[in-house]
CSV table of N, CA and C in Angstrom, one decimal:
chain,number,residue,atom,x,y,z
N,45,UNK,N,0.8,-1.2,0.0
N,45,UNK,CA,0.0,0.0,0.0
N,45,UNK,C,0.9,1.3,0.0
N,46,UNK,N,1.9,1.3,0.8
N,46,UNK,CA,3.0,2.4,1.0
N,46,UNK,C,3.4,2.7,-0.5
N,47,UNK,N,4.0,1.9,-1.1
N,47,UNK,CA,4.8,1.4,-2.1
N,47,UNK,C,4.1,2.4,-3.7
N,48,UNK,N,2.0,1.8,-3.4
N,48,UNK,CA,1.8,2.5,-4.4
N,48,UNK,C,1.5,4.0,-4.0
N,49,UNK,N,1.1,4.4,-3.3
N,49,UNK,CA,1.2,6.0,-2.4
N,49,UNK,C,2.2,6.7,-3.2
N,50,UNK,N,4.0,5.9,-3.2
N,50,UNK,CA,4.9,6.8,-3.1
N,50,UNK,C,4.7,7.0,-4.9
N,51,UNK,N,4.4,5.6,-5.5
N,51,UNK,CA,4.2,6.0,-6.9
N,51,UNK,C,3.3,7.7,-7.4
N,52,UNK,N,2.2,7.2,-6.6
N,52,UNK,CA,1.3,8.3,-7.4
N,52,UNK,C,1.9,9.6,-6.9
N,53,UNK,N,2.4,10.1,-5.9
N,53,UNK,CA,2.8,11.5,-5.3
N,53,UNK,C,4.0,11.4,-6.1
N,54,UNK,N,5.2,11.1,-6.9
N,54,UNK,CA,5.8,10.5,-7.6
N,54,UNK,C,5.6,11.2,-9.2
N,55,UNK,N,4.5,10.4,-9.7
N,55,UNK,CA,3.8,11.2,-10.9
N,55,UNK,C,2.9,12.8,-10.9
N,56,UNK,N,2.7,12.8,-9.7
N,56,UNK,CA,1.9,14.2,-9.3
N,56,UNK,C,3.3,15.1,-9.4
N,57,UNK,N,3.9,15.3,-8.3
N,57,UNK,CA,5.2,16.1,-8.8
N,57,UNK,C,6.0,16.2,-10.2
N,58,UNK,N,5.7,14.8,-11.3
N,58,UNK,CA,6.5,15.3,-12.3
N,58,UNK,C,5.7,15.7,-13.3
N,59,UNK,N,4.0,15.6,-13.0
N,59,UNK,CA,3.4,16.5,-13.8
N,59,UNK,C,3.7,18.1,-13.5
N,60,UNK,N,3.8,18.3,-12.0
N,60,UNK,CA,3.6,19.8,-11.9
N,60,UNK,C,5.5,20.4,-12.0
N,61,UNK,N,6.2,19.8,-12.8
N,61,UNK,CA,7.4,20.2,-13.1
N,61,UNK,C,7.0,21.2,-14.4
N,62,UNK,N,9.0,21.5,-14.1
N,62,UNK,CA,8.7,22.9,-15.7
N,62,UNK,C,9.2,22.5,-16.8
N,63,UNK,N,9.5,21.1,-17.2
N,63,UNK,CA,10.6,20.9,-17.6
N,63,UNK,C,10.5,21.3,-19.3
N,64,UNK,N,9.1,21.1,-20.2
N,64,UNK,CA,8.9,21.7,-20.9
N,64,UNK,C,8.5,23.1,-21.0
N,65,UNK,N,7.8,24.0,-20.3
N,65,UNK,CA,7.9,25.6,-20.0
N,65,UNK,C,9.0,26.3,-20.2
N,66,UNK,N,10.0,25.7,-19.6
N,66,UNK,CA,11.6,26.7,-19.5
N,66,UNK,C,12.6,26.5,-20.9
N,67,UNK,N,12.9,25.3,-21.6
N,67,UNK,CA,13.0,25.2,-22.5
N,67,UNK,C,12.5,26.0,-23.9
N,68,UNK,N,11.0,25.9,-23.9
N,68,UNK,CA,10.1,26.6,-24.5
N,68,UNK,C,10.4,28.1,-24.9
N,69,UNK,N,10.3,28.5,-23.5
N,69,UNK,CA,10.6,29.9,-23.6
N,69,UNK,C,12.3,30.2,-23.9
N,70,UNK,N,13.0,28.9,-23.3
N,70,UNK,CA,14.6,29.5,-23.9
N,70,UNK,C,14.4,29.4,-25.1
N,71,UNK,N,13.8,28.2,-26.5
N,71,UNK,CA,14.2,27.8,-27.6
N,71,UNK,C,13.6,29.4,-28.5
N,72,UNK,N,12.6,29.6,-27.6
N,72,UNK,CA,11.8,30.8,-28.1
N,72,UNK,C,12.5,32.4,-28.4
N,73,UNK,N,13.4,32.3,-27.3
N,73,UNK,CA,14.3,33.6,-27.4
N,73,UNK,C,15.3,33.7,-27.8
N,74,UNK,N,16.0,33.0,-28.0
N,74,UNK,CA,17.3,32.8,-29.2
N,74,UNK,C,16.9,33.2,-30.5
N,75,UNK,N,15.9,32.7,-31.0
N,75,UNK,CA,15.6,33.6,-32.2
N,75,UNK,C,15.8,34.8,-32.1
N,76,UNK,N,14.6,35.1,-31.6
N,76,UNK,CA,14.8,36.4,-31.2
N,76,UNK,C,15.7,37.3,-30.9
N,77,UNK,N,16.5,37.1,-30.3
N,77,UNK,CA,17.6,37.4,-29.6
N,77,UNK,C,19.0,37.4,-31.2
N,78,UNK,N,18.2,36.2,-32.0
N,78,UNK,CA,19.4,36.2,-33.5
N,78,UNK,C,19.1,37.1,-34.2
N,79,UNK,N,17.9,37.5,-34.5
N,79,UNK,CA,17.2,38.3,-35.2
N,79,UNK,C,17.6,39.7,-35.1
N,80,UNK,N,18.2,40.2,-33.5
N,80,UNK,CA,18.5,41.3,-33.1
N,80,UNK,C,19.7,42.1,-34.1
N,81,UNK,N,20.5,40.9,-34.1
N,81,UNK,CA,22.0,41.0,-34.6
N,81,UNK,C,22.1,42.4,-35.3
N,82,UNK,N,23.1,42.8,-35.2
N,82,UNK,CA,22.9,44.3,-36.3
N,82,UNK,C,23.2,43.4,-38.4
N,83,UNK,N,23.9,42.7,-38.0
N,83,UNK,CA,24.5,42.0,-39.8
N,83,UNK,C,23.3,41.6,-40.2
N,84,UNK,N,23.0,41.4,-41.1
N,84,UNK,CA,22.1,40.5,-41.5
N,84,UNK,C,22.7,39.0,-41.9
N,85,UNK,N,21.8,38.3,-40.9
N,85,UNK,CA,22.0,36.8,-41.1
N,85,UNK,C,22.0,36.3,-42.1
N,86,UNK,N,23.3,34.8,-42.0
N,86,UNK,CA,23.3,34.2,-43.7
N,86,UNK,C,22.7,32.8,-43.2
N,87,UNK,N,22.9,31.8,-44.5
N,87,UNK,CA,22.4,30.8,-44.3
N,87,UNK,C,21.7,29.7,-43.3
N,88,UNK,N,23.2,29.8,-42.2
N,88,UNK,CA,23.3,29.3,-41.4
N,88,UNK,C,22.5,29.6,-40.0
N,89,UNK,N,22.5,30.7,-39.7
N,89,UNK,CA,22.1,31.3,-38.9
N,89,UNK,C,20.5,31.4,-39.2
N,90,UNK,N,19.8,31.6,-40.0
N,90,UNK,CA,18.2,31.2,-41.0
N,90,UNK,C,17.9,30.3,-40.3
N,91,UNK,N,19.3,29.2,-40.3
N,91,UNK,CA,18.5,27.6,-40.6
N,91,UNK,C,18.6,27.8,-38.7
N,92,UNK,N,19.4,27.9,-38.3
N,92,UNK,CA,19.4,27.7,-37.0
N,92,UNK,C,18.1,28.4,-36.1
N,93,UNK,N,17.7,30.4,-36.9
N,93,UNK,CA,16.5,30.4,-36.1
N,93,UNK,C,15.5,29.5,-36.7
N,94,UNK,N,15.5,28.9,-37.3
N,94,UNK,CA,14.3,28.4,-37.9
N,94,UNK,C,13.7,27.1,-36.8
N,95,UNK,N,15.1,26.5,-36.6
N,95,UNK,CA,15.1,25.2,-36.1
N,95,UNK,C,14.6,24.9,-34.4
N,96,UNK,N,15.5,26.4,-33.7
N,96,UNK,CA,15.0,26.3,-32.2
N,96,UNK,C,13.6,27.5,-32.6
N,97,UNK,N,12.9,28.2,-33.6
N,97,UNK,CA,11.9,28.7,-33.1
N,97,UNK,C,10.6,27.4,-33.5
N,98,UNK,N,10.9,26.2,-34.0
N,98,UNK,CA,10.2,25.6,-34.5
N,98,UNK,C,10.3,24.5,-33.2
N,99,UNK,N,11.6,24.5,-32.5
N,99,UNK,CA,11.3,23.5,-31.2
N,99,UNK,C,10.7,23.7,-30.2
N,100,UNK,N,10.7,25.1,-30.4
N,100,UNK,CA,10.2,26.0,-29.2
N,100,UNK,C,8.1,26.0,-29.0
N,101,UNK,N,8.0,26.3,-30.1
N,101,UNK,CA,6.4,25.8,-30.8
N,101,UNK,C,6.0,24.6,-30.6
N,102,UNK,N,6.9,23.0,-30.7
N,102,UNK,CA,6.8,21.8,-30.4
N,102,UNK,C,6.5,22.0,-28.9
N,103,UNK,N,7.4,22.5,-27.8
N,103,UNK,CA,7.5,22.0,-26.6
N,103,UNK,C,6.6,22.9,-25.6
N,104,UNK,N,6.3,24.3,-26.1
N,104,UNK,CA,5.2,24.9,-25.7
N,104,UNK,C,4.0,24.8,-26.3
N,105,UNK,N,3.4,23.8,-27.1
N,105,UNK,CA,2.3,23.5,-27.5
N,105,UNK,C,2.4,22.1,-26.8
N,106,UNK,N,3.2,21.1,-26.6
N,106,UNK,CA,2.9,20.1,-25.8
N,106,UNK,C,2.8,20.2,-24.0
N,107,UNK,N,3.5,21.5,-23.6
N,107,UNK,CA,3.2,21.9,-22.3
N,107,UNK,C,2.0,22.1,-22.6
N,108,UNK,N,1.2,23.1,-23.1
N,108,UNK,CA,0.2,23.3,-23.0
N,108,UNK,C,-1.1,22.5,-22.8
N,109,UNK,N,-1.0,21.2,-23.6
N,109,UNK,CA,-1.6,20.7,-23.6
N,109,UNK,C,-1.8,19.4,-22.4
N,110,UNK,N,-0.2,19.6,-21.4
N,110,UNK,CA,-0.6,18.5,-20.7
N,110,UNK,C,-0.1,18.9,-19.4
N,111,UNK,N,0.4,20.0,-19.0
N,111,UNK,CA,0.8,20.8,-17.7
N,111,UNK,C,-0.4,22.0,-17.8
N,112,UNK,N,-0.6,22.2,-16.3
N,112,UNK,CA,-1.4,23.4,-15.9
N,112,UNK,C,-0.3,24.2,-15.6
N,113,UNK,N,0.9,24.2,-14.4
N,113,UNK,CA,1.8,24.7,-14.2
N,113,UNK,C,2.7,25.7,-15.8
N,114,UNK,N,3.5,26.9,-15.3
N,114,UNK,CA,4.4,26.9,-16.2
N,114,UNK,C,3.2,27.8,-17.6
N,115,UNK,N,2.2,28.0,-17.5
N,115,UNK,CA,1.4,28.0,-19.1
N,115,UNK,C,1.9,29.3,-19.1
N,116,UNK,N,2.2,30.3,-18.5
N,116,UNK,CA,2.6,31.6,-19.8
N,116,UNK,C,3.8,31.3,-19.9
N,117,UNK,N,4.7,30.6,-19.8
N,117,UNK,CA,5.6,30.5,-20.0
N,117,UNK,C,5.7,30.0,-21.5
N,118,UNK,N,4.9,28.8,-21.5
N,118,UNK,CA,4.7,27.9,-22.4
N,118,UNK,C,3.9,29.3,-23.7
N,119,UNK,N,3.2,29.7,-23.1
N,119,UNK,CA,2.6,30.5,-24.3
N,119,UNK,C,3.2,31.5,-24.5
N,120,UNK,N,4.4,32.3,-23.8
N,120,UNK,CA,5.5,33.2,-24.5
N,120,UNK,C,6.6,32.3,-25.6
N,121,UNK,N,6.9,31.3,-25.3
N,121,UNK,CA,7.6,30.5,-26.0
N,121,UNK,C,7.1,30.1,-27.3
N,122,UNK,N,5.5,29.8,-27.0
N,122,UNK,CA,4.9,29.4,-28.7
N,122,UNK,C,4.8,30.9,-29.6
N,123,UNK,N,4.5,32.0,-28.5
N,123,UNK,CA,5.1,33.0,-29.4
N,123,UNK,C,5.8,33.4,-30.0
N,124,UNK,N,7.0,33.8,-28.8
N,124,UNK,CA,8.1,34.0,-29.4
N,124,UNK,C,8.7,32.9,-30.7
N,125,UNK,N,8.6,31.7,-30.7
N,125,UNK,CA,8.7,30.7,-31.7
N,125,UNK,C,8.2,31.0,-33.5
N,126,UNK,N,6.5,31.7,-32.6
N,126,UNK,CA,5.9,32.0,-34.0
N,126,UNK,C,6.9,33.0,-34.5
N,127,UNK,N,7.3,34.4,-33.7
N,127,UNK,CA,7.5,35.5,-34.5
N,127,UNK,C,9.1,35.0,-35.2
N,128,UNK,N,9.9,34.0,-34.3
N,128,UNK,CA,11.4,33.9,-35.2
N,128,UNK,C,10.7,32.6,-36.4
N,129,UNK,N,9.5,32.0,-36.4
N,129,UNK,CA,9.7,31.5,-37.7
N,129,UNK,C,9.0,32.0,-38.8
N,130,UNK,N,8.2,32.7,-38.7
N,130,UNK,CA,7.7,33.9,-39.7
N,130,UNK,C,9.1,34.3,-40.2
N,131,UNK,N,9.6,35.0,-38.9
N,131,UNK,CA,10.9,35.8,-39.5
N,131,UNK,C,12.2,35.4,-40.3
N,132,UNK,N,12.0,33.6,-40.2
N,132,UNK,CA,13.2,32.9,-41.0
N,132,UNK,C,12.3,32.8,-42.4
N,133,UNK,N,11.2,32.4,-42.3
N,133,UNK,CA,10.7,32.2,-43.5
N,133,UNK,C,10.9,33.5,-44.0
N,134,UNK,N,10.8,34.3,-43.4
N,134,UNK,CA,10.9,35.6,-44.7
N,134,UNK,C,12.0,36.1,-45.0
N,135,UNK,N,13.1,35.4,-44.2
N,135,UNK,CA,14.6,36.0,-44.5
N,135,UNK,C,15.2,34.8,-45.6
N,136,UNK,N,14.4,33.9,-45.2
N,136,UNK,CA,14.9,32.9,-46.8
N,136,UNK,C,13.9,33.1,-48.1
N,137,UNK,N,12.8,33.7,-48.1
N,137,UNK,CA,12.5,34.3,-49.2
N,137,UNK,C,13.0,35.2,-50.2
């Protein structure tokens, strides 16, 4: 009986972890943060915001969907994700 107790308090704490929220919002601001640059970005750097604002949108749309904890976090990260992938699509246009 102890045994399964310790399970479920167990899974209760690692739902209310951040572990997708904080990611989210870091993958989210690197774009952003690339975008600032005064040069304008070449190839590589495109591909790279493209890549963490597009992980950033994965991992704050899957918090959302399955943590209460952490949600603006998770929803400045799907933002911030949107505006650096708009903004690679349009720098590789």
């Amino acid at each position: 009986m102890q045994a399964q107790h310790n399970t479920n308090s167990q899974q209760v704490r690692a739902d209310d972890s951040l572990w997708l929220p904080i990611p989210a919002l870091i993958c989210g601001l690197i774009p952003v943060l690339g975008l600032l640059a005064p040069e304008e970005p070449d190839k590589d750097q495109v591909l790279g915001i493209f890549l963490f604002a597009a992980t950033a949108i994965v991992f704050g749309s899957i918090s959302l969907a399955r943590q209460k904890r952490g949600k603006g976090m998770a929803i400045a990260g799907v933002v911030l994700g949107g505006i650096g992938l708009l903004a690679a699509i349009g720098l590789l246009a």
